Coordinates of C-alpha atoms in Angstrom, one line a residue:
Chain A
X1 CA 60.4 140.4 -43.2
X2 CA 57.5 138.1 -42.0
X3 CA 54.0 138.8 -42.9
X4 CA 51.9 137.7 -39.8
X5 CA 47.7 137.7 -40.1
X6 CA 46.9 135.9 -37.2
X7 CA 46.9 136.3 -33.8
X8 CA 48.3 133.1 -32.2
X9 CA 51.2 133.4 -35.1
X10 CA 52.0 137.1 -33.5
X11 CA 52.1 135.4 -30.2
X12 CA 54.1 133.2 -30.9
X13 CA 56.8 135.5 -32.2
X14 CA 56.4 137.8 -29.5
X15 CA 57.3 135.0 -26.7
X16 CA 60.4 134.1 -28.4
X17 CA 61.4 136.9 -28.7
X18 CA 61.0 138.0 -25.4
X19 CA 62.1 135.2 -24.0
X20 CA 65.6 135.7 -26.0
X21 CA 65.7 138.9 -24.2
X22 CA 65.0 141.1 -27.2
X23 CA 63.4 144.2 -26.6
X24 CA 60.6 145.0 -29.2
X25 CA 59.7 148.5 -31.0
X26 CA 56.2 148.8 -32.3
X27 CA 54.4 151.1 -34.7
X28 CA 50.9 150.9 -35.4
X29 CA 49.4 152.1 -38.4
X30 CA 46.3 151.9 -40.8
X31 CA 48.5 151.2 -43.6
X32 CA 48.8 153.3 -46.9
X33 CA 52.2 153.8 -45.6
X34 CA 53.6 157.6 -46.2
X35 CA 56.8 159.5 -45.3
X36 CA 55.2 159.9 -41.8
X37 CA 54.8 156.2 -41.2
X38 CA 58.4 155.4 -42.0
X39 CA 60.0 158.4 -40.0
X40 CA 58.0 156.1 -37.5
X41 CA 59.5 152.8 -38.5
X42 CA 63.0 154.3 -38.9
X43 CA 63.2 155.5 -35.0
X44 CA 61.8 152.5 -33.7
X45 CA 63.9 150.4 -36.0
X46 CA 66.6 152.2 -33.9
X47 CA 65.3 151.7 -30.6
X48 CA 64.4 147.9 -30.4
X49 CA 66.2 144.6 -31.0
X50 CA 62.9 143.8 -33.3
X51 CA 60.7 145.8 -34.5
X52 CA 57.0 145.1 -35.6
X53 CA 54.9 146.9 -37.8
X54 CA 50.8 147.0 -37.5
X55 CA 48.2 147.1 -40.7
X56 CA 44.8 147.4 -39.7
X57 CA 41.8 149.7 -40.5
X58 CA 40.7 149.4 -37.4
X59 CA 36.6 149.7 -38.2
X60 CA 36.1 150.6 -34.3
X61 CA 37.7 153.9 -34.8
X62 CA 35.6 155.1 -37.4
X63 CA 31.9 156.7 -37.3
X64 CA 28.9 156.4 -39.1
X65 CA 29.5 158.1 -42.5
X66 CA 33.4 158.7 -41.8
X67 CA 35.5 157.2 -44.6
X68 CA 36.1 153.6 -43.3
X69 CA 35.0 151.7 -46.8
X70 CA 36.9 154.4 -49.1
X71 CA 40.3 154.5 -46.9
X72 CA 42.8 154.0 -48.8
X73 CA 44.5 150.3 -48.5
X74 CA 47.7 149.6 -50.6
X75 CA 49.3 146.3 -48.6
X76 CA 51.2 145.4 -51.5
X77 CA 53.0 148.7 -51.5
X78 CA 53.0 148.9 -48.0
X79 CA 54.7 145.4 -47.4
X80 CA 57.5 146.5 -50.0
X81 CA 58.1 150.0 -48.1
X82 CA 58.5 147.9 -44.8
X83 CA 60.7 145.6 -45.8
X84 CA 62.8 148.3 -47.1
X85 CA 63.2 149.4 -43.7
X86 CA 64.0 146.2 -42.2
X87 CA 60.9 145.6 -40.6
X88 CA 61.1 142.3 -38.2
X89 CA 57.0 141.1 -39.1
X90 CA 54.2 143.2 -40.5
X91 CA 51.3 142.2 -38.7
X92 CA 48.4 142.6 -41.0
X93 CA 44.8 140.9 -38.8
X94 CA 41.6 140.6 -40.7
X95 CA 38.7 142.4 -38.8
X96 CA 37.4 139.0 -37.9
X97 CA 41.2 138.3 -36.1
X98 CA 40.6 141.2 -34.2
X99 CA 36.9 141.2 -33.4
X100 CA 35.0 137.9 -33.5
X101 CA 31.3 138.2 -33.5
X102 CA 31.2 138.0 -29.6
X103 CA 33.6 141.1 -28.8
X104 CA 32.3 143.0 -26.3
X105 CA 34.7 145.3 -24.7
X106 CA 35.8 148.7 -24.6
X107 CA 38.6 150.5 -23.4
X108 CA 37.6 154.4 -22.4
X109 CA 40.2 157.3 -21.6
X110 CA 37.6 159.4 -19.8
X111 CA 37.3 163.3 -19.0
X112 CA 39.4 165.8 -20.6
X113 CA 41.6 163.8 -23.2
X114 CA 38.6 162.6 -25.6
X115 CA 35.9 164.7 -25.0
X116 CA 37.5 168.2 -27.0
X117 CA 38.9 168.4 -30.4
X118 CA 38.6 165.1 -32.4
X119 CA 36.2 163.6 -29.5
X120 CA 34.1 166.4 -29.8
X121 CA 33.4 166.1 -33.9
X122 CA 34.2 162.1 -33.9
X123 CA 32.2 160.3 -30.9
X124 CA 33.5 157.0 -30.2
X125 CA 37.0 157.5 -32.3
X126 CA 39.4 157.5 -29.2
X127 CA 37.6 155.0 -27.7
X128 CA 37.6 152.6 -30.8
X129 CA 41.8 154.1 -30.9
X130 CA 42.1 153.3 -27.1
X131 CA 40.5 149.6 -27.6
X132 CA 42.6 148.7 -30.3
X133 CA 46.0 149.5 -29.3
X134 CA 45.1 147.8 -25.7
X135 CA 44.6 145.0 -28.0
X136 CA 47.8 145.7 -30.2
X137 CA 50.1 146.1 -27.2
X138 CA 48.8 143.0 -25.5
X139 CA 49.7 141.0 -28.2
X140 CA 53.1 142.9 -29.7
X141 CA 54.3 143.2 -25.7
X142 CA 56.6 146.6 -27.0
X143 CA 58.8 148.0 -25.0
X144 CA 58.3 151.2 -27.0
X145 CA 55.3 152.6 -29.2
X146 CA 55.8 155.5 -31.8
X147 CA 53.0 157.9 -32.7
X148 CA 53.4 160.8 -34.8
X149 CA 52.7 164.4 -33.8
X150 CA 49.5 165.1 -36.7
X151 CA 47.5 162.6 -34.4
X152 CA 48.3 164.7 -31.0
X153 CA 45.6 164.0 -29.5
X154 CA 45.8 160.6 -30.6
X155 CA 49.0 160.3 -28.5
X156 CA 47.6 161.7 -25.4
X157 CA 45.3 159.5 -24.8
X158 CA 47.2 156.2 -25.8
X159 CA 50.0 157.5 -23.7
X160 CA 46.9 157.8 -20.9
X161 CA 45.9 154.0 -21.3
X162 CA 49.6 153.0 -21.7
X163 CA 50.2 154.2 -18.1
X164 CA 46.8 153.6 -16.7
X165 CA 46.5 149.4 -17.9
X166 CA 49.8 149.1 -16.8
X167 CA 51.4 148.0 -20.4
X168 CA 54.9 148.7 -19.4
X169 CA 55.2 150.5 -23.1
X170 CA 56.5 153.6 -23.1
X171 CA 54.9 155.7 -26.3
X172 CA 57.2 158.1 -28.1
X173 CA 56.0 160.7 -30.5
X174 CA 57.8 162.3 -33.8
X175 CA 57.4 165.6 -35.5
X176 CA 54.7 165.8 -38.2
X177 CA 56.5 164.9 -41.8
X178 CA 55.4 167.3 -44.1
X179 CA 55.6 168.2 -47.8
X180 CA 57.8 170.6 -48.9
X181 CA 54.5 173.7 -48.8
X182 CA 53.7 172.8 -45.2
X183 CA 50.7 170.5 -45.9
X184 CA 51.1 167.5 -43.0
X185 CA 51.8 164.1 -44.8
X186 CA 48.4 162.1 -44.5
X187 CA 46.7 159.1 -45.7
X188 CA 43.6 161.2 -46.6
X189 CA 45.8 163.9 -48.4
X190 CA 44.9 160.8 -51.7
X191 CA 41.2 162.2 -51.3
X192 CA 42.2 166.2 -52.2
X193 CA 41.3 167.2 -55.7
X194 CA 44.3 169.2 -57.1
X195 CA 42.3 172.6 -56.3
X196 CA 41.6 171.1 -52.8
X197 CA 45.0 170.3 -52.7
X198 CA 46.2 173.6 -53.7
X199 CA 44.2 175.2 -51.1
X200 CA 45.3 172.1 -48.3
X201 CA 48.9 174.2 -47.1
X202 CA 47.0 177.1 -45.3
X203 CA 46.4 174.4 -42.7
X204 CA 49.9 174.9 -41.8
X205 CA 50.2 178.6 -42.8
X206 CA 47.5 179.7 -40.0
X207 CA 49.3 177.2 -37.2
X208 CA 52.3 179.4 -38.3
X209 CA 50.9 182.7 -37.8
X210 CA 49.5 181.4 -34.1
X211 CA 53.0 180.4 -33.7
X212 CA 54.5 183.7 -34.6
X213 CA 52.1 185.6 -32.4
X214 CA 52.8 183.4 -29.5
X215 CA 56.8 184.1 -30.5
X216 CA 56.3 187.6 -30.2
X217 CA 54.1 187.9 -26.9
X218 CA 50.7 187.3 -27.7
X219 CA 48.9 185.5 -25.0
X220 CA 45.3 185.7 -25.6
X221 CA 43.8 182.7 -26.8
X222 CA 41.0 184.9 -28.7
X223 CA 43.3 186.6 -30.9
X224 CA 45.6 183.9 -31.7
X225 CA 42.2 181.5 -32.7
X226 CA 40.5 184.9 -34.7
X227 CA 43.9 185.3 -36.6
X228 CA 44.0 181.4 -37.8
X229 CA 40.2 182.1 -38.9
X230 CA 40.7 184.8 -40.6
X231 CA 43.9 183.2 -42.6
X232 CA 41.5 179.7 -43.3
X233 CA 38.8 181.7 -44.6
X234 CA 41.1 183.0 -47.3
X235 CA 40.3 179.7 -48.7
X236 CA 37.0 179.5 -50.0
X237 CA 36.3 175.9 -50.3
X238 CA 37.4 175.0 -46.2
X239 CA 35.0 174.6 -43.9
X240 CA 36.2 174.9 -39.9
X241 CA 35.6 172.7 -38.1
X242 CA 37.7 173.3 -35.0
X243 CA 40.2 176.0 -34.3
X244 CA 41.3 175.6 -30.9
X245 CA 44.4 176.6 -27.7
X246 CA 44.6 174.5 -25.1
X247 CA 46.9 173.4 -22.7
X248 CA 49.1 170.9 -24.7
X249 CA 49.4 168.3 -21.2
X250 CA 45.7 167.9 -20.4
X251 CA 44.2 169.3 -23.4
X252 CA 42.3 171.9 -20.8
X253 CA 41.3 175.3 -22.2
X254 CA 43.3 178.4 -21.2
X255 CA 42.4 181.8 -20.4
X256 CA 46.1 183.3 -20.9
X257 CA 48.5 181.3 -23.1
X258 CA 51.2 179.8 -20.9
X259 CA 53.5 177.0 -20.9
X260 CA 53.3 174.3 -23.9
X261 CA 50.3 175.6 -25.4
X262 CA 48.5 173.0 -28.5
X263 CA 47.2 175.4 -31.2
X264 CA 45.2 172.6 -33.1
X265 CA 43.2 172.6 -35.8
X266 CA 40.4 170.5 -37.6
X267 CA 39.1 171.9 -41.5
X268 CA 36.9 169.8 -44.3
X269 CA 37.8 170.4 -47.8
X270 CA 35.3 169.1 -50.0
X271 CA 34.9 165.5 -48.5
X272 CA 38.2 165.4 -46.7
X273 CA 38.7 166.3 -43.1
X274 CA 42.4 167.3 -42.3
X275 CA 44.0 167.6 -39.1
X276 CA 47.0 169.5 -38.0
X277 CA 48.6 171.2 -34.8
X278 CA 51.9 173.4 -33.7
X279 CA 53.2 172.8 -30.0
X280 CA 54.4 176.7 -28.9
X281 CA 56.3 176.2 -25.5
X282 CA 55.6 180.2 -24.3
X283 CA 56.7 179.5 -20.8
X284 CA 59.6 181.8 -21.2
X285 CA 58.2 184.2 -23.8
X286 CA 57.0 187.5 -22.2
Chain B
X1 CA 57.2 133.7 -0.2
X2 CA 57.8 137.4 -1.0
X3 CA 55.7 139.9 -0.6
X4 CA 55.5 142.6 -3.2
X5 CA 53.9 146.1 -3.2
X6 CA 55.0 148.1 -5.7
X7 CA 54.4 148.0 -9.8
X8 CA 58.1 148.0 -10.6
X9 CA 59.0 145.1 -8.4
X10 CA 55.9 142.4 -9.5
X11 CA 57.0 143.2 -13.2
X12 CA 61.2 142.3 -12.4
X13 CA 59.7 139.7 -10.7
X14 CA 57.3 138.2 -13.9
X15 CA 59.7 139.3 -16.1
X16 CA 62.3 137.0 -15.3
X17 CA 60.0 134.0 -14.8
X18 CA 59.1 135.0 -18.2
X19 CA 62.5 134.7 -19.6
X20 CA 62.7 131.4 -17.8
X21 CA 60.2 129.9 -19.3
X22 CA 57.9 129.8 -16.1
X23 CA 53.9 129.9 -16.2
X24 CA 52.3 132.0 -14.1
X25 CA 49.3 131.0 -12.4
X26 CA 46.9 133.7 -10.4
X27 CA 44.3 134.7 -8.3
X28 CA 43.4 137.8 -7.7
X29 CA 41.1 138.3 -4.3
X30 CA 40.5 141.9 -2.0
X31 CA 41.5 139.7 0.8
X32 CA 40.3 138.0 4.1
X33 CA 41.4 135.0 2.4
X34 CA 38.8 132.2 3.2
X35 CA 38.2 128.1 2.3
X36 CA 36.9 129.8 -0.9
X37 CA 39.9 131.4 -2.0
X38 CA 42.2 128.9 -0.6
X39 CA 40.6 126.4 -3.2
X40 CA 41.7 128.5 -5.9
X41 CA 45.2 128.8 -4.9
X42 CA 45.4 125.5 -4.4
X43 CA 43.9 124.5 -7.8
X44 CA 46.3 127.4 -9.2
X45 CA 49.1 126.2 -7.3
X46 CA 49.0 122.6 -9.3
X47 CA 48.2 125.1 -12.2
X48 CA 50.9 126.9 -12.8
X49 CA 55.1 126.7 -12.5
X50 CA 55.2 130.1 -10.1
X51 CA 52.0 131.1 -8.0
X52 CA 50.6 135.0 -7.6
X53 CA 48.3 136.1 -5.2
X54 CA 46.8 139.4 -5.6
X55 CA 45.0 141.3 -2.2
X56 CA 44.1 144.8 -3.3
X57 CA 40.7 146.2 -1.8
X58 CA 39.9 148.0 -5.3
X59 CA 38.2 151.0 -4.2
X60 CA 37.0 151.4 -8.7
X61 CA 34.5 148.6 -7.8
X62 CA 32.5 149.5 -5.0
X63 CA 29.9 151.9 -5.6
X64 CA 29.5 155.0 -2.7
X65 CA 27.5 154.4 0.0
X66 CA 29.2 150.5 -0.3
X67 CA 31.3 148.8 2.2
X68 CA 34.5 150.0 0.7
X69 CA 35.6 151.3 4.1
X70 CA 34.5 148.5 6.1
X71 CA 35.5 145.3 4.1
X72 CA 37.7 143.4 6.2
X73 CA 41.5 143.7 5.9
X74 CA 43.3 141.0 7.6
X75 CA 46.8 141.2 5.8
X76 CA 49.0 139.9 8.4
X77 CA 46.1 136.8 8.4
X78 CA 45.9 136.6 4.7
X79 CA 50.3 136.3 4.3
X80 CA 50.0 133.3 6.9
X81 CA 47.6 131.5 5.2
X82 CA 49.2 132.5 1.2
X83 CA 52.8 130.9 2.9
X84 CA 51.0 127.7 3.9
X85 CA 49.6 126.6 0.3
X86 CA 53.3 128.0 -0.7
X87 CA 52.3 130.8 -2.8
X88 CA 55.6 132.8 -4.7
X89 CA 54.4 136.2 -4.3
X90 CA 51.8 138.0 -2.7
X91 CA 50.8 141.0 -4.4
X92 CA 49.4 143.5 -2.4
X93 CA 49.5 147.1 -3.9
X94 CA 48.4 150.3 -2.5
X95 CA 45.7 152.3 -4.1
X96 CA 47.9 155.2 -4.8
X97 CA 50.5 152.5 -6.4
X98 CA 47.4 151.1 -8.8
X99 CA 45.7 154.8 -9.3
X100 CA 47.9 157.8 -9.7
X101 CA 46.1 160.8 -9.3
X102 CA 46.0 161.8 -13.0
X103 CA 44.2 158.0 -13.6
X104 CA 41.8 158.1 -16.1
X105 CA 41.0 154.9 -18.2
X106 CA 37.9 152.5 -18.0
X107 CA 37.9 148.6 -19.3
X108 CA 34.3 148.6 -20.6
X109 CA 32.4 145.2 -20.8
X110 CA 28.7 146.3 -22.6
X111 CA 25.7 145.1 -23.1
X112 CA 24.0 142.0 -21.6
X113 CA 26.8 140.2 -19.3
X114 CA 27.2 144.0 -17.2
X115 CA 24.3 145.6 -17.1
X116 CA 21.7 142.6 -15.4
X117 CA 21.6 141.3 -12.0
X118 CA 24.6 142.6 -10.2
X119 CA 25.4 145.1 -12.7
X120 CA 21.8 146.4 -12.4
X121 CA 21.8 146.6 -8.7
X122 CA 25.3 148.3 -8.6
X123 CA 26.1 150.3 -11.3
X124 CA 30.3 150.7 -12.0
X125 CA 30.5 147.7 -10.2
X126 CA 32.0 145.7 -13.0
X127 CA 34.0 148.7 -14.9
X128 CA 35.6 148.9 -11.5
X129 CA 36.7 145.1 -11.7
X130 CA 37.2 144.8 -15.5
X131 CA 39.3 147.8 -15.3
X132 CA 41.7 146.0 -11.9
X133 CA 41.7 143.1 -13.6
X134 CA 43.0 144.1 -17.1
X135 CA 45.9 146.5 -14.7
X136 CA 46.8 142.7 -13.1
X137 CA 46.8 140.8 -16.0
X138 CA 49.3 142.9 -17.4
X139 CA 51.3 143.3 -14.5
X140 CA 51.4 139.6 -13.6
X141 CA 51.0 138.3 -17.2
X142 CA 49.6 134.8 -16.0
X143 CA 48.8 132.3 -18.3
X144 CA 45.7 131.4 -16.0
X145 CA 43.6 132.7 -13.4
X146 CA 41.3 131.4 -10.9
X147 CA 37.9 132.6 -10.1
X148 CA 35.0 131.0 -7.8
X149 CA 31.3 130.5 -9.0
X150 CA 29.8 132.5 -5.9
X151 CA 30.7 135.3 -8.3
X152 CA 29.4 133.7 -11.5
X153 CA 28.7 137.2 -13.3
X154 CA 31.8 138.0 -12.1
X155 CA 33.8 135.1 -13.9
X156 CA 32.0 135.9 -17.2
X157 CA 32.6 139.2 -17.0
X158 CA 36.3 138.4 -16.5
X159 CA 36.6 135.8 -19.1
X160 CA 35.3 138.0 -22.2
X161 CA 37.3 140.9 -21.0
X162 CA 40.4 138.1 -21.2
X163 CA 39.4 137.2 -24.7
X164 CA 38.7 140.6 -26.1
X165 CA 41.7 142.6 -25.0
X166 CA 44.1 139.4 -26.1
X167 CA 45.5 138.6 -22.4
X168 CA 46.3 135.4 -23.3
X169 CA 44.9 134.3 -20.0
X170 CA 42.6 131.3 -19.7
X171 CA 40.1 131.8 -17.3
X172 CA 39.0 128.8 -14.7
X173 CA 35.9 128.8 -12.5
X174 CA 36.0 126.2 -9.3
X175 CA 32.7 125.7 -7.5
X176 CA 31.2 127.9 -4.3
X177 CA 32.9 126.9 -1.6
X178 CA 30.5 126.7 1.6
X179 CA 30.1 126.2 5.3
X180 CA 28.2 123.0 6.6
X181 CA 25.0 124.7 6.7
X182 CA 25.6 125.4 2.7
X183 CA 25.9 129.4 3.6
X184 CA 28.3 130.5 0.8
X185 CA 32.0 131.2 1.8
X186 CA 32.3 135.2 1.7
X187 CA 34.4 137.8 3.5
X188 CA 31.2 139.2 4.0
X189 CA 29.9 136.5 6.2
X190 CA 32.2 138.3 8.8
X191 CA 29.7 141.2 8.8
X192 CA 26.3 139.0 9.5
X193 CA 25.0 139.0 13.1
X194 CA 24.1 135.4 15.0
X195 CA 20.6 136.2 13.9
X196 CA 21.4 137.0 10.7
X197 CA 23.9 134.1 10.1
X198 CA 21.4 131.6 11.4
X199 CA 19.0 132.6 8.8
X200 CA 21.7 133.2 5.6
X201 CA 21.4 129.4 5.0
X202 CA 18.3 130.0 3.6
X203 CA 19.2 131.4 0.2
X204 CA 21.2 128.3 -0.5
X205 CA 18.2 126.2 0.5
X206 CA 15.7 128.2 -1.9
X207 CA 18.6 127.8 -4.5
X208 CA 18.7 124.2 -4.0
X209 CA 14.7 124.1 -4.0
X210 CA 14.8 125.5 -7.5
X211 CA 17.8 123.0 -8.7
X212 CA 15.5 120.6 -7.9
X213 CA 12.4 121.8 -9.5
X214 CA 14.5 122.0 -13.0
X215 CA 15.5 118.3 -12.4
X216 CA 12.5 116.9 -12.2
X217 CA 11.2 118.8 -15.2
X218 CA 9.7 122.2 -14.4
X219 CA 10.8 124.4 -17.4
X220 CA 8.9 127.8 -16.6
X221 CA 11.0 130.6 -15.0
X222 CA 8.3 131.9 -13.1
X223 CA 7.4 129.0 -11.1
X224 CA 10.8 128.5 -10.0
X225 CA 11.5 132.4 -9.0
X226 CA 8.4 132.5 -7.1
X227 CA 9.2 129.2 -5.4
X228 CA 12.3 130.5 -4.4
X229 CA 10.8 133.9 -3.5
X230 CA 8.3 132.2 -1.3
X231 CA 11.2 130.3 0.7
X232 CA 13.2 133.6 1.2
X233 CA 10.2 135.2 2.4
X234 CA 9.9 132.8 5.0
X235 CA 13.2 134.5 6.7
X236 CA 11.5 138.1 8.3
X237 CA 15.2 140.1 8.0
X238 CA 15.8 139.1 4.9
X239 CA 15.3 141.3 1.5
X240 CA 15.4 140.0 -2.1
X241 CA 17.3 142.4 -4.4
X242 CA 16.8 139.7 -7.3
X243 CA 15.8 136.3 -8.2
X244 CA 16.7 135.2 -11.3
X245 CA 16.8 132.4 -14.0
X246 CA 19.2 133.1 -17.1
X247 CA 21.0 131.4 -19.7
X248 CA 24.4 131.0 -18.3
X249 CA 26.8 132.1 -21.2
X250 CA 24.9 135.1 -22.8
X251 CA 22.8 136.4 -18.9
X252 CA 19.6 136.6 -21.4
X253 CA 16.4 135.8 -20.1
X254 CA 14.8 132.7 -20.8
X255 CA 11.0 132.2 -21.6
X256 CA 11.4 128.3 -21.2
X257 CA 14.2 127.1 -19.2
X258 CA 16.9 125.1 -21.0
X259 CA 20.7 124.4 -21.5
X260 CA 22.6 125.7 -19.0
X261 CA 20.6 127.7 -16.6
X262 CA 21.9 129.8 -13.8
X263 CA 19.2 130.2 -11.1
X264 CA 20.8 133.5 -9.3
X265 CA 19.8 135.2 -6.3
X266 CA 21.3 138.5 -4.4
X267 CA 19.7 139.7 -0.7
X268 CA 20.4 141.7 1.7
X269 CA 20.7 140.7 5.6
X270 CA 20.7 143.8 7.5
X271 CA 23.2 145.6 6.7
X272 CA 24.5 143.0 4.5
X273 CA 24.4 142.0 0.9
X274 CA 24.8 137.9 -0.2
X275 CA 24.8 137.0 -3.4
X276 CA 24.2 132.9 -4.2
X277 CA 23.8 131.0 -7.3
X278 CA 23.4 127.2 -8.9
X279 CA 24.1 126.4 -12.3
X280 CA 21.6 123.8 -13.6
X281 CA 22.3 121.7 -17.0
X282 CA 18.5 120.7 -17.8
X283 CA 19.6 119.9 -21.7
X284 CA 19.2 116.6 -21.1
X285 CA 16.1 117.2 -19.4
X286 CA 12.1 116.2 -19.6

């Protein structure tokens, strides 16, 4: 495996390769690589002649007071996991690479997409997403992207600006990884304290009830989101900060539960803010 | 030459220049080619191993109550001319073909370089061509593209996107082109009446008036705006939108005119809007 930091090095990769006709595979990450990260890494490895890795916490896709300083970075660790799974070149930019004192450009999925949900609590996060993998692709030139499922919305809207810049990548997602109680494998899941931690798997418990009473015919969008309250209040240290249906295409709110419906949902414990979702596909239910 | 319309046929088309080892040089125009545009193809066409024109009337970058529906479309006129200075392919794209209904994604220059002069006057104006202009970059993956001074803003606009998003694409200005009278080459021109045409020469002249006030040593913005206000005045039809002096690689305002300076000016003639500019090196200056 290659370690690559710089941009004109990436380049350069990236036009032999393509010019040998190899099709590339690309997953993106922030690093502190988990099980998640390397179901990534193992599909693409399976659906590209080369396959690059990213590592980069991305500064433009965190807020004022989010957790950008304390996110966990572990690129020693990381680089080993990697080149256990055969990864081509881990490309690892500085900030500076990325964003030189005169950067000035955004990339903006409007509407819909980044305005609910994470673009409601987080202003400026998809765009600081959306902006960066622009960047990312431009410079990787993949053929195929993988997201993974935790990040939904996440995939959405790069799967919007894939399409919409015209960056003839076509972005794949996987099913959430998670640990054996439920809880969805995250970077952030480091931050829990072992009560928080304890408490983390009702996340998943709720989004399995809303999934059960979608199973058996429920198709109001009030009950479903009352019953995942009631289950996350259970907990005494999480704080809401989300609970939400919506159609799982546009991200559009629904007054009777139909089709692929995204139950998603958005909690603090203690300092950490976890994310997680369910995709129900009712269209044939009752 | 070929003539290409569609999104899947211009990428076969790059693609295997690609593999071939093939520069791409480009120049994206909305059409009714004139002596302006045929100097950047023919600088592009000494520029580059394979040649793309792009003609696409972008609909993102005129603002309503603009002359989307009225710009000129010559394309029968505009293939004839591309042929003769031996262009490969002619890309001209339908709307539908570049925006799909469910279209939804913004290129974003900010700050200083969008939101003075024409950016002021027409707001979206340069989202709508950032946003094209990132599409055809990645459609037609040029190494470098051509753009003419008339549209100075325009260029710089163009340039930082390049850089930021990691195109790869070296952006090259070539000076206004102009009739005899110095009346800046525009599809626009089209639109002026005899009366109107006989007075456009002026906002060169008042242009030129200020050039010449820099080189012989005036250095105070105001003296030069109002000078060229004053010989603008002198046409009865015409109206100033702005005057301005700026720093030419940052748009800021200068309180004593040095370095680079662009002396810009934007009026309308009727029914018709002309934009003009000089760029004046005074860093060698009294």
């Amino acid at each position: 495996m290659k370690t690559v930091t710089t941009i004109k090095e990436i380049r350069t990769v990236v036009e032999r390769w393509r010019r040998n006709r190899k099709t590339i595979a690309f997953v993106p990450t922030l690093g502190a690589l988990h099980e998640g990260h390397l179901a990534l890494i193992r599909a693409a490895r399976q659906a590209g002649d080369r396959l690059v890795v990213s590592i980069f916490v991305n500064p433009k896709q965190f807020g004022p007071g989010e957790d950008f300083e304390r996110y966990p970075r572990e690129p020693k660790r990381d680089a080993r996991l990697a080149a256990a799974e055969k990864v081509d070149v881990l490309f690892s930019p500085g900030a500076e690479e990325m964003y030189p004192p005169d950067f000035d450009t955004a990339v903006v999925v409007q509407k819909q997409l980044t305005q609910t949900l994470c673009g409601a609590s987080r202003p400026g996060h998809f765009e600081g997403v959306a902006t960066v993998v622009a960047k990312l692709f431009n410079l990787v030139r993949p053929q195929r992207a993988f997201f993974g499922q935790k990040d939904y919305q996440q995939f959405l809207v790069v799967k919007r600006l894939a399409a919409d810049l015209n960056t003839g990548c076509e972005i794949v997602m996987l099913p959430t990884v998670r640990e054996a109680d439920g809880l969805a494998k995250s970077s952030r899941n480091a931050y829990l304290t072992p009560e928080e931690r304890a408490s983390a798997p009702a996340v998943y418990q709720a989004l399995k009830l809303a999934e059960g009473m979608l199973q058996v015919g429920e198709r109001n969008p009030k009950e479903v989101i009352e019953a995942v309250r009631k289950r996350l209040r259970a907990e005494p240290k999480m704080e809401v900060e989300y609970i939400a249906t919506k159609h799982a295409g546009t991200l559009e709110d629904l007054n009777i539960l139909a089709g692929t419906v995204l139950v998603a949902v958005a909690v603090k414990l203690g300092a950490t803010r976890l994310i997680d979702n369910v995709l129900v596909d009712v269209s044939t239910g009752s």
